[in-house]
Coordinates of C-alpha atoms in Angstrom, one line a residue:
M1 CA 144.0 227.7 175.3
R2 CA 144.2 227.0 171.6
D3 CA 140.8 226.8 169.9
L4 CA 140.1 223.2 169.0
V5 CA 137.3 222.4 166.5
E6 CA 135.7 219.0 166.2
I7 CA 135.9 217.9 162.5
G8 CA 134.3 214.5 163.1
M9 CA 133.5 212.0 165.8
G10 CA 136.6 211.7 168.0
R11 CA 138.8 214.0 165.8
T12 CA 139.7 217.6 166.4
A13 CA 141.8 220.1 164.6
M14 CA 143.4 223.4 165.8
R15 CA 142.0 226.5 164.4
G16 CA 144.5 228.7 162.5
Y17 CA 144.5 231.9 160.7
D18 CA 146.1 233.1 157.5
L19 CA 147.4 236.6 156.9
D20 CA 144.2 237.3 154.9
D21 CA 142.2 236.6 158.0
V22 CA 143.6 239.5 160.1
E23 CA 143.7 243.2 159.6
I24 CA 146.0 245.8 161.3
V25 CA 144.1 248.2 163.6
P26 CA 145.2 251.8 163.7
S27 CA 145.8 253.4 167.1
R28 CA 145.1 256.9 168.3
R29 CA 148.6 258.0 167.2
T30 CA 150.1 258.5 163.8
R31 CA 153.5 259.8 162.8
S32 CA 155.5 260.9 159.7
S33 CA 156.8 258.0 157.6
K34 CA 160.1 259.9 157.6
D35 CA 160.5 259.0 161.3
V36 CA 160.1 255.3 160.7
S37 CA 163.1 252.9 160.7
L38 CA 162.9 249.5 158.9
A39 CA 166.4 248.5 160.1
W40 CA 167.0 245.2 161.9
Q41 CA 170.1 243.3 162.9
I42 CA 170.9 239.6 162.9
D43 CA 174.1 238.8 164.9
A44 CA 176.7 241.4 163.9
Y45 CA 175.0 242.2 160.5
R46 CA 172.8 245.3 160.3
L47 CA 170.3 245.4 157.4
D48 CA 168.3 248.5 156.3
I49 CA 165.1 246.6 155.5
P50 CA 163.6 243.3 156.9
L51 CA 164.1 241.4 153.6
V52 CA 165.6 238.0 153.1
T53 CA 165.4 236.5 149.7
H54 CA 164.0 233.0 149.1
P55 CA 167.0 231.0 147.9
T56 CA 165.8 230.1 144.5
D57 CA 167.7 230.4 141.1
A58 CA 164.5 232.0 139.8
V59 CA 165.3 235.3 141.6
V60 CA 168.8 235.0 143.1
S61 CA 172.0 235.0 141.1
P62 CA 175.3 236.4 142.5
A63 CA 174.4 239.7 140.7
T64 CA 170.9 240.0 142.3
A65 CA 172.2 239.0 145.7
I66 CA 174.7 241.9 145.4
R67 CA 171.9 244.3 144.3
I68 CA 169.6 243.2 147.2
G69 CA 172.5 243.8 149.6
E70 CA 173.2 247.2 148.2
L71 CA 169.5 248.1 148.7
G72 CA 169.6 247.0 152.3
G73 CA 168.3 243.4 152.3
L74 CA 169.9 240.0 152.5
G75 CA 170.3 238.1 149.3
V76 CA 170.6 234.3 149.8
L77 CA 172.3 232.2 147.2
N78 CA 171.2 228.6 146.8
A79 CA 174.5 226.7 147.3
E80 CA 172.9 223.6 145.7
G81 CA 171.5 225.5 142.8
L82 CA 172.5 226.0 139.2
W83 CA 175.3 228.5 140.0
A84 CA 177.1 225.7 141.8
R85 CA 176.5 223.1 139.1
H86 CA 176.9 224.8 135.6
E87 CA 179.1 227.4 134.0
N88 CA 176.6 228.9 131.6
V89 CA 173.7 229.3 134.0
E90 CA 172.1 232.2 132.1
G91 CA 171.8 229.9 129.0
E92 CA 170.4 227.0 131.0
L93 CA 167.8 229.3 132.6
A94 CA 166.8 230.7 129.2
Q95 CA 166.2 227.1 128.0
V96 CA 164.0 226.4 131.1
V97 CA 162.0 229.5 130.3
R98 CA 161.6 228.6 126.6
T99 CA 160.4 225.2 127.6
A100 CA 157.9 226.6 130.0
E101 CA 156.6 229.1 127.3
E102 CA 156.4 226.6 124.5
G103 CA 154.1 223.7 123.9
D104 CA 155.8 221.3 126.2
G105 CA 154.5 223.3 129.2
P106 CA 155.5 223.5 132.9
D107 CA 155.9 219.8 133.4
A108 CA 158.7 219.7 130.8
A109 CA 160.3 222.7 132.6
I110 CA 160.3 220.8 135.8
A111 CA 161.9 217.8 134.1
M112 CA 164.6 220.1 132.7
L113 CA 165.3 221.5 136.2
Q114 CA 165.6 218.0 137.5
Q115 CA 168.0 217.1 134.8
L116 CA 170.1 220.3 135.4
H117 CA 170.2 219.5 139.1
A118 CA 171.4 216.0 138.5
A119 CA 174.8 217.5 137.7
P120 CA 177.1 217.4 140.7
V121 CA 177.9 220.5 142.8
R122 CA 181.3 221.8 141.8
T123 CA 183.2 223.5 144.6
D124 CA 185.1 225.7 142.1
L125 CA 181.8 227.2 140.7
L126 CA 180.3 227.5 144.2
T127 CA 183.4 229.3 145.5
E128 CA 183.5 231.7 142.5
A129 CA 179.8 232.6 143.0
V130 CA 180.2 233.3 146.7
R131 CA 183.4 235.2 146.2
Q132 CA 181.7 237.4 143.6
I133 CA 179.2 238.5 146.2
K134 CA 181.9 238.8 148.9
D135 CA 184.0 241.1 146.7
S136 CA 181.1 243.5 146.4
G137 CA 181.2 244.3 150.1
V138 CA 177.6 243.2 150.9
T139 CA 176.7 240.6 153.6
V140 CA 177.2 237.1 152.1
A141 CA 174.5 234.5 152.8
A142 CA 174.0 231.1 151.3
R143 CA 171.5 228.2 151.7
V144 CA 172.2 224.5 152.1
S145 CA 169.8 221.7 152.7
P146 CA 170.0 219.7 155.9
Q147 CA 171.2 216.7 153.8
H148 CA 174.2 218.5 152.4
A149 CA 175.0 221.0 155.2
E150 CA 178.1 219.3 156.6
E151 CA 179.4 218.5 153.1
L152 CA 179.1 222.0 151.7
T153 CA 179.6 224.3 154.7
P154 CA 183.5 224.2 154.7
T155 CA 183.6 225.3 151.1
L156 CA 181.1 228.1 151.8
L157 CA 182.9 229.4 154.9
A158 CA 186.3 229.3 153.0
A159 CA 184.7 231.4 150.2
G160 CA 183.5 234.0 152.7
V161 CA 179.9 233.2 153.6
E162 CA 178.9 235.3 156.7
V163 CA 175.3 234.0 157.3
L164 CA 174.4 230.4 156.7
M165 CA 170.9 229.2 156.1
V166 CA 169.9 225.5 156.6
Q167 CA 166.6 225.3 154.9
G168 CA 164.3 222.5 153.8
T169 CA 160.6 222.2 153.3
I170 CA 160.5 221.1 156.9
V171 CA 163.5 221.3 159.3
S172 CA 163.5 219.8 162.8
A173 CA 166.0 219.7 165.6
E174 CA 165.7 215.9 165.6
H175 CA 165.7 213.8 162.4
V176 CA 165.3 210.0 162.8
S177 CA 166.8 207.8 160.1
R178 CA 168.0 204.3 159.6
E179 CA 170.3 205.4 156.8
G180 CA 173.5 206.9 158.2
E181 CA 174.0 209.6 160.8
P182 CA 171.5 212.5 160.4
L183 CA 172.5 216.1 160.8
N184 CA 172.8 217.0 164.5
L185 CA 171.8 220.6 164.1
K186 CA 172.8 221.6 167.7
R187 CA 176.3 220.2 167.3
F188 CA 176.6 221.6 163.8
I189 CA 175.6 225.1 164.8
G190 CA 177.8 225.0 167.9
E191 CA 180.9 224.3 165.8
L192 CA 180.4 227.3 163.5
D193 CA 181.5 230.9 164.0
V194 CA 178.8 232.3 161.7
P195 CA 175.1 232.8 162.5
V196 CA 172.7 230.1 161.2
I197 CA 169.2 230.6 160.1
A198 CA 167.1 227.4 160.1
G199 CA 163.7 226.3 159.0
G200 CA 161.0 226.0 157.9
V201 CA 158.7 225.4 160.9
G202 CA 155.0 225.7 161.4
D203 CA 154.3 225.5 165.1
Y204 CA 155.5 226.7 168.6
R205 CA 157.2 223.4 169.6
T206 CA 159.3 223.0 166.5
A207 CA 160.3 226.7 166.6
M208 CA 161.4 226.3 170.2
H209 CA 163.4 223.2 169.4
L210 CA 165.2 225.0 166.6
M211 CA 165.9 228.0 168.9
R212 CA 167.5 225.6 171.4
T213 CA 170.0 224.4 168.8
G214 CA 171.6 227.8 168.8
A215 CA 170.0 229.1 165.6
A216 CA 170.2 232.9 165.2
G217 CA 167.0 232.9 163.2
V218 CA 164.1 230.5 162.5
I219 CA 162.2 230.4 159.2
V220 CA 158.4 230.1 159.7
G221 CA 156.4 228.7 156.8
F222 CA 157.1 226.5 153.8
G223 CA 157.4 229.1 151.1
Q224 CA 153.7 229.2 150.2
S225 CA 153.3 230.9 146.8
R226 CA 151.4 230.4 143.6
S227 CA 154.1 228.0 142.5
A228 CA 154.5 225.9 145.6
T229 CA 152.6 222.6 145.7
T230 CA 153.6 221.3 149.2
T231 CA 150.0 221.2 150.3
Q232 CA 148.9 219.3 147.1
T233 CA 151.8 216.8 147.3
L234 CA 152.3 216.3 151.0
G235 CA 149.1 217.6 152.5
I236 CA 151.2 219.9 154.7
G237 CA 150.5 223.6 155.1
V238 CA 150.5 226.3 157.7
P239 CA 148.2 229.3 158.3
M240 CA 150.8 232.0 158.4
A241 CA 149.3 234.5 160.8
T242 CA 149.0 231.7 163.5
A243 CA 152.4 230.1 162.6
V244 CA 154.2 233.5 162.9
A245 CA 152.4 234.3 166.2
D246 CA 153.3 230.9 167.6
A247 CA 156.9 231.2 166.7
A248 CA 157.0 234.7 168.2
A249 CA 155.6 233.2 171.4
A250 CA 158.4 230.6 171.3
R251 CA 160.9 233.5 170.8
R252 CA 159.6 235.3 173.9
D253 CA 159.7 232.1 176.1
Y254 CA 163.2 231.2 174.8
L255 CA 164.3 234.8 175.6
D256 CA 163.1 234.2 179.2
E257 CA 164.6 230.7 179.4
T258 CA 168.0 231.9 178.3
G259 CA 168.1 235.2 180.2
G260 CA 168.2 237.3 177.0
R261 CA 169.1 235.4 173.9
Y262 CA 167.0 236.7 171.0
V263 CA 166.2 234.6 168.0
H264 CA 164.8 236.2 164.9
V265 CA 161.6 235.0 163.3
I266 CA 161.5 235.1 159.5
A267 CA 158.1 234.7 157.7
D268 CA 158.3 232.6 154.5
G269 CA 155.0 232.2 152.7
G270 CA 151.7 233.8 151.9
L271 CA 153.4 237.1 151.2
F272 CA 151.8 238.2 147.9
Y273 CA 151.3 242.0 148.6
S274 CA 152.9 244.7 150.6
G275 CA 150.0 244.5 153.1
D276 CA 151.0 240.9 153.7
I277 CA 154.5 242.0 154.7
A278 CA 153.1 244.5 157.2
K279 CA 150.7 241.9 158.7
A280 CA 153.5 239.3 159.0
I281 CA 155.6 241.8 161.0
A282 CA 152.6 242.8 163.0
C283 CA 152.1 239.1 163.9
G284 CA 155.6 238.9 165.3
A285 CA 158.0 238.4 162.4
D286 CA 161.4 240.3 162.5
A287 CA 161.8 240.0 158.7
V288 CA 160.1 238.4 155.7
M289 CA 161.4 236.0 153.0
L290 CA 160.4 237.1 149.6
G291 CA 160.7 235.1 146.4
E292 CA 157.7 235.3 144.1
A293 CA 157.3 239.0 144.8
L294 CA 160.8 239.6 143.3
T295 CA 160.0 237.7 140.1
E296 CA 158.7 240.6 138.1
T297 CA 161.9 242.7 138.2
S298 CA 164.1 243.2 135.2
E299 CA 167.1 241.7 137.2
A300 CA 165.4 238.4 138.1
P301 CA 167.3 235.5 136.5
G302 CA 164.1 233.6 135.8
Q303 CA 162.9 236.2 133.3
G304 CA 159.4 236.5 134.8
Y305 CA 159.1 232.8 135.8
Y306 CA 159.2 231.5 139.4
W307 CA 159.8 228.2 141.1
T308 CA 161.3 227.2 144.5
A309 CA 164.3 224.9 145.1
A310 CA 161.8 222.0 145.7
A311 CA 160.9 222.1 142.0
A312 CA 164.1 220.2 141.2
H313 CA 163.6 217.3 143.7
P314 CA 164.5 214.2 141.7
N315 CA 161.5 212.1 143.0
L316 CA 158.8 214.4 144.3
P317 CA 159.0 218.0 143.0
R318 CA 156.9 220.4 145.2
S319 CA 156.8 223.5 143.0
E320 CA 155.6 224.4 139.5
V321 CA 157.3 226.7 137.1
V322 CA 154.9 229.6 137.0
G323 CA 155.0 232.6 134.7
F324 CA 154.1 236.1 135.6
N325 CA 153.4 239.2 133.6
S326 CA 156.7 240.9 134.2
A327 CA 156.3 244.5 135.1
G328 CA 159.9 245.0 134.0
V329 CA 160.7 247.3 137.0
D330 CA 164.1 247.3 138.6
L331 CA 164.6 246.0 142.2
E332 CA 164.9 249.5 143.7
T333 CA 161.5 250.5 142.3
L334 CA 159.9 247.2 143.5
L335 CA 161.2 247.7 147.0
F336 CA 161.0 251.5 147.4
G337 CA 158.9 252.9 144.5
P338 CA 157.6 255.1 143.1
S339 CA 154.6 253.0 142.2
S340 CA 151.5 253.6 140.0
D341 CA 150.1 250.2 141.1
P342 CA 147.3 250.4 143.7
Y343 CA 147.3 246.7 144.7
G344 CA 150.5 246.4 146.7
T345 CA 152.8 244.7 144.3
L346 CA 155.3 247.6 144.0
N347 CA 157.0 249.8 146.6
L348 CA 156.8 247.0 149.1
F349 CA 158.9 248.5 151.8
G350 CA 157.7 252.0 151.3
A351 CA 154.2 250.5 152.0
L352 CA 155.5 248.9 155.2
R353 CA 157.0 252.2 156.3
R354 CA 153.6 253.9 155.6
S355 CA 151.7 251.2 157.5
M356 CA 153.9 251.7 160.5
A357 CA 153.5 255.5 160.3
K358 CA 149.7 255.3 160.0
T359 CA 149.6 253.2 163.2
G360 CA 152.1 255.3 165.1
Y361 CA 155.1 253.1 165.3
S362 CA 158.7 254.0 164.4
E363 CA 160.6 250.7 165.0
L364 CA 159.9 247.1 163.7
K365 CA 160.0 245.7 167.3
E366 CA 157.3 248.2 168.4
F367 CA 155.2 247.4 165.4
Q368 CA 154.9 243.8 166.6
K369 CA 152.6 245.2 169.3
V370 CA 150.1 246.8 166.9
G371 CA 146.5 245.8 167.3
L372 CA 145.0 243.1 165.1
M373 CA 141.5 242.1 164.4
L374 CA 140.0 239.0 162.8
C375 CA 138.0 239.8 159.7
R376 CA 136.7 236.4 158.7

């Protein structure tokens, strides 16, 4: 029974836990980290590490999507981002960064992003960006919003997209609207020959509903980061340890319901350090979605600045443009080391491998059974 806490007369709230609230408990067994596999597979696509990039122009360009793929992860291009709207994206991003650095500040950078995203999506630019990734030989993934999924998906599939992500701040299987016909996610997914990852969600019920649409993966969380302002603007947030565990429970029940159909759970938010990645997997995630953590690489298009796609919303942006002290490391070092940083901001997946070894697990699915303890 879920723990309910009375917050006032006649009003209760569910108790939830963030990743900071739990710790991984070692078992009686350890093993060599050389014997640990970080591989996972979604549909027909096998990946060497459980990494999916957050689809933001700040960290994902066609070039970085290719590099992430070469390193074993899944780079996701935002099909409604700047690479689909402008020819000189590097120049436009440089102007956003200059605006954020100079006296006009982050609000002016948001206004500039809104202006840049007011330009229409050009199918020729989108096709060229996707084909650049396709020609490299890595798995091609792109993100669309629920509002534009039906409009843009034919172009994406024709260009070679192999994994489609339908992502918004909150995505449900049922959207009620008086304005036109909303996206029927179950019908939409059923008509496609490529796997679809959908989200975000924050509870068991919504995760189960999305799984029943035929989604191959469900995104849990709303991209919580230092730049995201969804809690401040909408009052909406999720404690990630609880949300991931609830979605994992939905996955288990859906597996029983369907007689064996497995849906992947992807954690998106609250992942600031390598230990957070390990704890998200331990709570039940199959993979993690990283954005902010990739900002400090030399390849990041945002040049040390980070924002989510929601920063460009024309009426209610839900992300700041936040600058970080760029370490200037390359993606390979960020993901696999070596590292001289003792705080878990480098060698992210080397740390996951070591955490699994220290607790005696050799596979990601096994590591989801590791012991956890509340520490707050």
